[in-house]
Amino acid sequence: MKRSVLTRYRVMAFATAVMLLVLCTCMVFKYGFDKGADLTFVVSQAHGVLFMIYLAFAFDLSSKAKWSFGKMLWIMISGTIPLAAFFVERTVRAEVEPLIADDRMATAKA
């Protein structure tokens, strides 16, 4: 597996997680203080687009890492839970980096 697959996933995981936190803050202002409805709309649309890209990259990573459907589903759902994507990204990186190193070693031996 190439390192770029992991890098794409990590970038989108962080971007999606940050946008989700911004969206949660906007929702508090919209429904709690009746302010920022237009900003909330823009942020929700941006988060939606980023989340769809995140799903595509998470699927790509999980298929190349040969993970089970349940694990893939958990990684995808973590993008909808505030702060979860930060922790899931860290565990994913820890699991995938040895696969990248093993792939490099196999390529170097060949």
CSV table of C-alpha atoms in Angstrom, one decimal:
chain,number,residue,atom,x,y,z
A,1,MET,CA,0.0,0.0,0.0
A,2,LYS,CA,1.2,3.5,-0.8
A,3,ARG,CA,1.7,6.1,1.9
A,4,SER,CA,-0.5,8.5,-0.1
A,5,VAL,CA,-3.5,6.4,0.7
A,6,LEU,CA,-3.0,7.0,4.4
A,7,THR,CA,-2.1,10.6,3.9
A,8,ARG,CA,-5.3,11.3,2.0
A,9,TYR,CA,-7.3,9.6,4.7
A,10,ARG,CA,-5.6,11.5,7.5
A,11,VAL,CA,-6.0,14.9,5.8
A,12,MET,CA,-9.7,14.3,5.2
A,13,ALA,CA,-10.2,12.9,8.8
A,14,PHE,CA,-8.8,16.1,10.3
A,15,ALA,CA,-10.7,18.3,7.9
A,16,THR,CA,-14.0,16.5,8.5
A,17,ALA,CA,-13.5,16.5,12.3
A,18,VAL,CA,-12.7,20.2,12.4
A,19,MET,CA,-15.6,21.1,10.2
A,20,LEU,CA,-17.9,19.0,12.4
A,21,LEU,CA,-16.8,20.9,15.5
A,22,VAL,CA,-17.3,24.2,13.7
A,23,LEU,CA,-20.8,23.0,12.6
A,24,CYS,CA,-21.7,22.0,16.2
A,25,THR,CA,-20.7,25.5,17.4
A,26,CYS,CA,-22.7,27.1,14.6
A,27,MET,CA,-25.7,24.9,15.6
A,28,VAL,CA,-25.5,26.1,19.2
A,29,PHE,CA,-25.5,29.7,18.1
A,30,LYS,CA,-28.3,29.1,15.6
A,31,TYR,CA,-30.7,27.3,17.9
A,32,GLY,CA,-29.5,28.6,21.3
A,33,PHE,CA,-29.1,32.3,20.5
A,34,ASP,CA,-31.0,32.6,17.2
A,35,LYS,CA,-28.0,33.9,15.4
A,36,GLY,CA,-25.9,32.8,12.4
A,37,ALA,CA,-28.4,30.8,10.3
A,38,ASP,CA,-26.7,31.7,7.1
A,39,LEU,CA,-23.3,30.8,8.4
A,40,THR,CA,-24.7,27.5,9.7
A,41,PHE,CA,-26.0,26.7,6.3
A,42,VAL,CA,-22.7,27.3,4.6
A,43,VAL,CA,-20.8,25.3,7.2
A,44,SER,CA,-23.2,22.4,7.0
A,45,GLN,CA,-22.9,22.3,3.2
A,46,ALA,CA,-19.1,22.4,3.4
A,47,HIS,CA,-19.0,19.6,6.0
A,48,GLY,CA,-21.3,17.5,3.9
A,49,VAL,CA,-19.0,17.7,0.9
A,50,LEU,CA,-15.9,17.0,3.0
A,51,PHE,CA,-17.7,14.1,4.7
A,52,MET,CA,-18.5,12.5,1.3
A,53,ILE,CA,-14.8,12.8,0.3
A,54,TYR,CA,-13.9,11.4,3.7
A,55,LEU,CA,-16.1,8.4,3.1
A,56,ALA,CA,-14.5,7.7,-0.3
A,57,PHE,CA,-11.0,7.9,1.1
A,58,ALA,CA,-11.9,5.8,4.2
A,59,PHE,CA,-13.4,3.1,1.8
A,60,ASP,CA,-10.2,3.2,-0.3
A,61,LEU,CA,-8.0,2.8,2.7
A,62,SER,CA,-10.1,0.0,4.3
A,63,SER,CA,-10.2,-1.9,1.0
A,64,LYS,CA,-6.5,-1.7,0.5
A,65,ALA,CA,-5.8,-2.7,4.2
A,66,LYS,CA,-8.3,-5.6,3.8
A,67,TRP,CA,-10.3,-4.7,6.9
A,68,SER,CA,-13.6,-6.2,7.8
A,69,PHE,CA,-16.9,-4.5,7.0
A,70,GLY,CA,-17.5,-3.7,10.6
A,71,LYS,CA,-14.2,-2.0,11.0
A,72,MET,CA,-14.7,0.0,7.8
A,73,LEU,CA,-18.2,1.0,9.0
A,74,TRP,CA,-16.8,2.2,12.4
A,75,ILE,CA,-14.2,4.3,10.7
A,76,MET,CA,-16.8,5.8,8.4
A,77,ILE,CA,-19.2,6.5,11.2
A,78,SER,CA,-16.5,8.2,13.3
A,79,GLY,CA,-16.7,11.2,11.0
A,80,THR,CA,-20.2,11.9,12.3
A,81,ILE,CA,-19.3,11.9,16.0
A,82,PRO,CA,-17.6,15.1,17.3
A,83,LEU,CA,-14.0,14.4,18.4
A,84,ALA,CA,-14.2,10.7,17.5
A,85,ALA,CA,-12.4,11.1,14.2
A,86,PHE,CA,-9.3,12.5,15.9
A,87,PHE,CA,-9.0,9.3,18.1
A,88,VAL,CA,-9.9,6.9,15.3
A,89,GLU,CA,-7.4,8.5,12.9
A,90,ARG,CA,-4.7,7.9,15.5
A,91,THR,CA,-5.5,4.2,15.8
A,92,VAL,CA,-5.8,3.8,12.0
A,93,ARG,CA,-2.4,5.4,11.5
A,94,ALA,CA,-0.9,3.1,14.0
A,95,GLU,CA,-2.4,0.1,12.3
A,96,VAL,CA,-1.6,1.1,8.7
A,97,GLU,CA,2.0,2.4,9.0
A,98,PRO,CA,3.4,-1.2,9.6
A,99,LEU,CA,1.6,-2.3,6.4
A,100,ILE,CA,3.3,0.5,4.5
A,101,ALA,CA,6.7,-0.4,6.0
A,102,ASP,CA,6.2,-4.1,5.2
A,103,ASP,CA,5.2,-3.2,1.6
A,104,ARG,CA,8.4,-1.1,1.3
A,105,MET,CA,10.5,-4.0,2.6
A,106,ALA,CA,8.9,-6.4,0.1
A,107,THR,CA,9.5,-4.0,-2.7
A,108,ALA,CA,13.1,-3.4,-1.7
A,109,LYS,CA,13.8,-7.2,-1.6
A,110,ALA,CA,12.4,-7.7,-5.1
